[in-house]
mmCIF file of C-alpha atoms in Angstrom:
data_model
loop_
_atom_site.group_PDB
_atom_site.id
_atom_site.type_symbol
_atom_site.label_atom_id
_atom_site.label_comp_id
_atom_site.label_asym_id
_atom_site.label_seq_id
_atom_site.Cartn_x
_atom_site.Cartn_y
_atom_site.Cartn_z
ATOM 1 C CA UNK A 179 -1.500 -1.878 -11.232
ATOM 2 C CA UNK A 180 -1.015 -5.540 -12.214
ATOM 3 C CA UNK A 181 1.645 -6.133 -14.946
ATOM 4 C CA UNK A 182 -0.763 -7.391 -17.492
ATOM 5 C CA UNK A 183 -1.792 -4.071 -17.508
ATOM 6 C CA UNK A 184 1.204 -1.828 -17.263
ATOM 7 C CA UNK A 185 1.083 1.247 -19.247
ATOM 8 C CA UNK A 186 2.827 1.744 -22.475
ATOM 9 C CA UNK A 187 5.405 4.918 -23.200
ATOM 10 C CA UNK A 188 2.465 6.780 -25.332
ATOM 11 C CA UNK A 189 0.068 6.622 -21.744
ATOM 12 C CA UNK A 190 2.990 7.184 -19.204
ATOM 13 C CA UNK A 191 3.163 10.312 -21.934
ATOM 14 C CA UNK A 192 -0.164 11.043 -22.378
ATOM 15 C CA UNK A 193 -0.124 11.560 -18.521
ATOM 16 C CA UNK A 194 2.367 13.599 -18.400
ATOM 17 C CA UNK A 195 1.182 15.906 -20.436
ATOM 18 C CA UNK A 196 -1.648 15.997 -18.150
ATOM 19 C CA UNK A 197 -0.062 16.917 -15.436
ATOM 20 C CA UNK A 198 0.806 20.579 -17.476
ATOM 21 C CA UNK A 199 -2.100 20.936 -18.305
ATOM 22 C CA UNK A 200 -3.247 20.918 -14.882
ATOM 23 C CA UNK A 201 -0.405 23.657 -13.569
ATOM 24 C CA UNK A 202 -1.467 25.762 -16.353
ATOM 25 C CA UNK A 203 -5.557 25.387 -15.224
ATOM 26 C CA UNK A 204 -4.751 25.879 -11.572
ATOM 27 C CA UNK A 205 -1.589 28.909 -11.893
ATOM 28 C CA UNK A 206 -4.294 30.859 -14.042
ATOM 29 C CA UNK A 207 -7.450 29.853 -10.931
ATOM 30 C CA UNK A 208 -4.711 30.912 -8.474
ATOM 31 C CA UNK A 209 -3.988 34.449 -10.639
ATOM 32 C CA UNK A 210 -7.380 35.073 -10.823
ATOM 33 C CA UNK A 211 -9.012 34.096 -7.375
ATOM 34 C CA UNK A 212 -12.016 35.406 -6.462
ATOM 35 C CA UNK A 213 -11.380 35.276 -2.665
ATOM 36 C CA UNK A 214 -9.701 32.664 0.263
ATOM 37 C CA UNK A 215 -11.921 29.768 -0.747
ATOM 38 C CA UNK A 216 -12.071 30.160 -4.215
ATOM 39 C CA UNK A 217 -13.999 26.616 -5.543
ATOM 40 C CA UNK A 218 -11.881 27.043 -8.690
ATOM 41 C CA UNK A 219 -8.638 26.844 -6.711
ATOM 42 C CA UNK A 220 -10.052 24.044 -4.808
ATOM 43 C CA UNK A 221 -10.940 22.264 -8.166
ATOM 44 C CA UNK A 222 -7.826 23.053 -9.442
ATOM 45 C CA UNK A 223 -5.665 21.856 -6.495
ATOM 46 C CA UNK A 224 -7.716 18.363 -7.124
ATOM 47 C CA UNK A 225 -7.186 18.273 -10.668
ATOM 48 C CA UNK A 226 -3.921 18.788 -10.372
ATOM 49 C CA UNK A 227 -2.932 15.816 -7.684
ATOM 50 C CA UNK A 228 -5.225 13.303 -9.540
ATOM 51 C CA UNK A 229 -2.851 13.960 -13.101
ATOM 52 C CA UNK A 230 0.466 14.298 -10.377
ATOM 53 C CA UNK A 231 -0.889 10.651 -9.157
ATOM 54 C CA UNK A 232 -1.406 9.158 -12.426
ATOM 55 C CA UNK A 233 1.879 10.042 -14.268
ATOM 56 C CA UNK A 234 3.636 9.175 -10.961
ATOM 57 C CA UNK A 235 1.760 5.795 -11.273
ATOM 58 C CA UNK A 236 2.297 4.957 -14.840
ATOM 59 C CA UNK A 237 6.149 6.249 -14.955
ATOM 60 C CA UNK A 238 6.885 4.278 -12.256
ATOM 61 C CA UNK A 239 4.832 0.648 -13.502
ATOM 62 C CA UNK A 240 6.710 1.646 -16.867
ATOM 63 C CA UNK A 241 10.151 2.716 -15.714
ATOM 64 C CA UNK A 242 10.398 1.831 -12.227
ATOM 65 C CA UNK A 243 10.846 5.534 -11.744
ATOM 66 C CA UNK A 244 9.204 7.763 -9.484
ATOM 67 C CA UNK A 245 8.264 11.810 -8.836
ATOM 68 C CA UNK A 246 9.934 14.210 -6.218
ATOM 69 C CA UNK A 247 5.791 15.454 -6.019
ATOM 70 C CA UNK A 248 3.610 14.575 -2.714
ATOM 71 C CA UNK A 249 0.348 15.844 -2.439
ATOM 72 C CA UNK A 250 -1.102 15.781 1.015
ATOM 73 C CA UNK A 251 -3.956 13.713 1.081
ATOM 74 C CA UNK A 252 -6.918 15.860 2.752
ATOM 75 C CA UNK A 253 -8.837 13.063 3.592
ATOM 76 C CA UNK A 254 -6.291 11.235 5.683
ATOM 77 C CA UNK A 255 -7.098 8.414 7.967
ATOM 78 C CA UNK A 256 -4.691 9.224 11.226
ATOM 79 C CA UNK A 257 -5.623 12.021 13.983
ATOM 80 C CA UNK A 258 -2.812 14.586 14.733
ATOM 81 C CA UNK A 259 0.666 13.456 16.165
ATOM 82 C CA UNK A 260 0.261 12.885 19.732
ATOM 83 C CA UNK A 261 3.024 10.896 20.774
ATOM 84 C CA UNK A 262 7.109 11.772 21.930
ATOM 85 C CA UNK A 263 8.801 14.394 20.222
ATOM 86 C CA UNK A 264 11.707 11.808 20.326
ATOM 87 C CA UNK A 265 11.049 8.645 20.587
ATOM 88 C CA UNK A 266 13.460 6.029 21.960
ATOM 89 C CA UNK A 267 11.570 3.215 20.865
ATOM 90 C CA UNK A 268 9.159 2.093 18.071
ATOM 91 C CA UNK A 269 6.306 -0.593 17.508
ATOM 92 C CA UNK A 270 5.958 -2.210 13.747
ATOM 93 C CA UNK A 271 2.951 -3.217 13.465
ATOM 94 C CA UNK A 272 1.568 -4.730 10.218
ATOM 95 C CA UNK A 273 -1.643 -6.586 8.678
ATOM 96 C CA UNK A 274 -1.981 -8.815 5.811
ATOM 97 C CA UNK A 275 -5.045 -9.630 4.203
ATOM 98 C CA UNK A 276 -4.530 -12.860 1.851
ATOM 99 C CA UNK A 277 -7.911 -14.982 0.110
ATOM 100 C CA UNK A 278 -6.905 -18.575 0.222
ATOM 101 C CA UNK A 279 -7.419 -18.531 -3.601
ATOM 102 C CA UNK A 280 -6.480 -22.051 -4.682
ATOM 103 C CA UNK A 281 -6.272 -24.724 -1.934
ATOM 104 C CA UNK A 282 -4.990 -27.351 -3.503
ATOM 105 C CA UNK A 283 -1.675 -25.519 -4.772
ATOM 106 C CA UNK A 284 -1.475 -24.245 -0.600
ATOM 107 C CA UNK A 285 -2.005 -27.905 0.230
ATOM 108 C CA UNK A 286 0.536 -29.621 -1.729
ATOM 109 C CA UNK A 287 2.978 -26.511 -1.249
ATOM 110 C CA UNK A 288 2.627 -26.902 2.575
ATOM 111 C CA UNK A 289 3.320 -31.141 2.046
ATOM 112 C CA UNK A 290 6.299 -30.685 0.057
ATOM 113 C CA UNK A 291 7.691 -27.956 2.895
ATOM 114 C CA UNK A 292 6.763 -30.811 5.341
ATOM 115 C CA UNK A 293 8.194 -33.115 3.447
ATOM 116 C CA UNK A 294 11.266 -32.034 3.319
ATOM 117 C CA UNK A 295 11.983 -30.587 6.688
ATOM 118 C CA UNK A 296 10.780 -34.409 7.781
ATOM 119 C CA UNK A 297 12.649 -36.363 5.852
ATOM 120 C CA UNK A 298 13.494 -38.345 8.952
ATOM 121 C CA UNK A 299 9.873 -39.614 8.674
ATOM 122 C CA UNK A 300 8.896 -37.693 11.385
ATOM 123 C CA UNK A 301 7.244 -34.597 8.976
ATOM 124 C CA UNK A 302 3.548 -33.213 9.052
ATOM 125 C CA UNK A 303 0.386 -34.876 7.749
ATOM 126 C CA UNK A 304 -1.272 -31.667 5.773
ATOM 127 C CA UNK A 305 -3.682 -33.777 4.567
ATOM 128 C CA UNK A 306 -6.787 -31.792 3.076
ATOM 129 C CA UNK A 307 -6.648 -29.161 6.131
ATOM 130 C CA UNK A 308 -6.234 -25.777 5.193
ATOM 131 C CA UNK A 309 -5.633 -25.153 8.291
ATOM 132 C CA UNK A 310 -2.379 -27.176 8.886
ATOM 133 C CA UNK A 311 -1.436 -25.929 5.678
ATOM 134 C CA UNK A 312 -1.490 -22.556 6.792
ATOM 135 C CA UNK A 313 0.335 -23.767 10.052
ATOM 136 C CA UNK A 314 3.230 -25.604 7.846
ATOM 137 C CA UNK A 315 3.415 -22.630 5.416
ATOM 138 C CA UNK A 316 3.745 -20.106 7.514
ATOM 139 C CA UNK A 317 6.165 -21.640 10.444
ATOM 140 C CA UNK A 318 8.774 -22.449 7.459
ATOM 141 C CA UNK A 319 8.777 -18.366 5.867
ATOM 142 C CA UNK A 320 9.133 -15.031 7.328
ATOM 143 C CA UNK A 321 5.761 -12.751 6.606
ATOM 144 C CA UNK A 322 7.891 -10.775 4.270
ATOM 145 C CA UNK A 323 9.034 -14.146 2.066
ATOM 146 C CA UNK A 324 5.427 -14.896 1.503
ATOM 147 C CA UNK A 325 4.015 -11.895 0.490
ATOM 148 C CA UNK A 326 6.398 -12.009 -2.614
ATOM 149 C CA UNK A 327 5.374 -15.258 -3.143
ATOM 150 C CA UNK A 328 2.253 -15.428 -2.496
ATOM 151 C CA UNK A 329 0.940 -16.966 -5.306
ATOM 152 C CA UNK A 330 3.041 -19.375 -5.502
ATOM 153 C CA UNK A 331 1.516 -20.470 -2.575
ATOM 154 C CA UNK A 332 -1.912 -20.342 -3.708
ATOM 155 C CA UNK A 333 -2.728 -16.763 -1.723
ATOM 156 C CA UNK A 334 -4.709 -13.679 -3.536
ATOM 157 C CA UNK A 335 -3.612 -10.158 -1.479
ATOM 158 C CA UNK A 336 -5.770 -8.540 -0.247
ATOM 159 C CA UNK A 337 -4.907 -5.046 1.809
ATOM 160 C CA UNK A 338 -2.546 -4.431 3.762
ATOM 161 C CA UNK A 339 -1.462 -1.455 6.387
ATOM 162 C CA UNK A 340 1.901 -1.313 8.352
ATOM 163 C CA UNK A 341 2.056 1.399 11.402
ATOM 164 C CA UNK A 342 5.497 2.656 12.593
ATOM 165 C CA UNK A 343 4.484 3.960 16.218
ATOM 166 C CA UNK A 344 6.582 5.935 18.956
ATOM 167 C CA UNK A 345 6.608 4.805 22.451
ATOM 168 C CA UNK A 346 8.552 6.616 24.771
ATOM 169 C CA UNK A 347 10.258 3.334 25.876
ATOM 170 C CA UNK A 348 10.282 -0.323 25.070
ATOM 171 C CA UNK A 349 7.545 -2.330 27.142
ATOM 172 C CA UNK A 350 8.934 -5.490 29.620
ATOM 173 C CA UNK A 351 9.511 -8.379 27.790
ATOM 174 C CA UNK A 352 6.450 -10.373 27.333
ATOM 175 C CA UNK A 353 4.202 -7.591 28.494
ATOM 176 C CA UNK A 354 1.989 -7.333 25.341
ATOM 177 C CA UNK A 355 2.459 -11.055 24.215
ATOM 178 C CA UNK A 356 -0.906 -12.048 24.998
ATOM 179 C CA UNK A 357 -2.500 -8.933 23.406
ATOM 180 C CA UNK A 358 -0.680 -7.629 21.049
ATOM 181 C CA UNK A 359 -2.936 -5.422 18.666
ATOM 182 C CA UNK A 360 -4.811 -3.904 21.876
ATOM 183 C CA UNK A 361 -2.694 -0.596 22.859
ATOM 184 C CA UNK A 362 -2.166 -0.147 19.387
ATOM 185 C CA UNK A 363 -2.775 4.116 19.495
ATOM 186 C CA UNK A 364 -3.106 5.905 16.203
ATOM 187 C CA UNK A 365 -2.222 9.362 17.152
ATOM 188 C CA UNK A 366 1.052 7.492 17.952
ATOM 189 C CA UNK A 367 1.581 6.641 14.874
ATOM 190 C CA UNK A 368 5.175 9.037 13.028
ATOM 191 C CA UNK A 369 4.002 7.299 8.930
ATOM 192 C CA UNK A 370 1.399 4.544 7.812
ATOM 193 C CA UNK A 371 1.601 2.618 4.655
ATOM 194 C CA UNK A 372 -1.503 0.999 2.687
ATOM 195 C CA UNK A 373 -1.826 -1.233 -0.209
ATOM 196 C CA UNK A 374 -5.520 -1.867 -0.952
ATOM 197 C CA UNK A 375 -7.129 -2.678 -4.810
ATOM 198 C CA UNK A 376 -9.374 0.157 -3.447
ATOM 199 C CA UNK A 377 -6.644 3.019 -4.532
ATOM 200 C CA UNK A 378 -6.586 1.741 -7.557
ATOM 201 C CA UNK A 379 -10.653 1.726 -8.370
ATOM 202 C CA UNK A 380 -10.499 5.630 -6.871
ATOM 203 C CA UNK A 381 -7.189 6.036 -9.243
ATOM 204 C CA UNK A 382 -9.040 5.078 -12.540
ATOM 205 C CA UNK A 383 -11.917 6.823 -12.014
ATOM 206 C CA UNK A 384 -9.733 10.029 -10.907
ATOM 207 C CA UNK A 385 -8.564 9.517 -14.492
ATOM 208 C CA UNK A 386 -11.705 8.830 -16.301
ATOM 209 C CA UNK A 387 -12.975 11.649 -14.724
ATOM 210 C CA UNK A 388 -9.707 14.064 -15.885
ATOM 211 C CA UNK A 389 -10.252 12.788 -19.227
ATOM 212 C CA UNK A 390 -14.012 13.748 -19.665
ATOM 213 C CA UNK A 391 -13.102 16.881 -19.030
ATOM 214 C CA UNK A 392 -10.372 17.019 -21.133
ATOM 215 C CA UNK A 393 -12.104 15.379 -24.092
#
């Protein structure tokens, strides 16, 4: 959710009320369940999960606070963990996608960086080369700083993911540098963190469904 779409206090309150309603519905479904796989219980569980997620999202974006709720995701994309119980090493795999939304801004910023770095007259000339500009940008700043300042450099965020993968021991120095991502094994991943606009779209759709149910 962008800053422009920051929820109002009333919207946060409405989301909290929706959680209360969903809790009551879930309890009623459980109390009157007709069997182990009662669809009414599953539907109530899903509705509660959606309501809690909407509330958590709005609470965070309005007040920078979170809830202690963590609803398990039935569509988890990772296979069961099969790595060592007590890892002695770990690998952190990060991917962040960006679109070059404002090439001219990128070129200007990269040339500015090159000029400062080459104040002895040896700085790079970026010219109209986006390729050269990206090399200057990522050569000067750490990825985390670029992520926090991407708009300043004319970039637009796409999806991103971070995997924390367990290992028995560290590889030998230089062992994987020629193919750094070839050995990424989802079954070794201890945890992952994904950011994608698709989650916001899903959340908005779920909220619309929830509001239609309440109407």
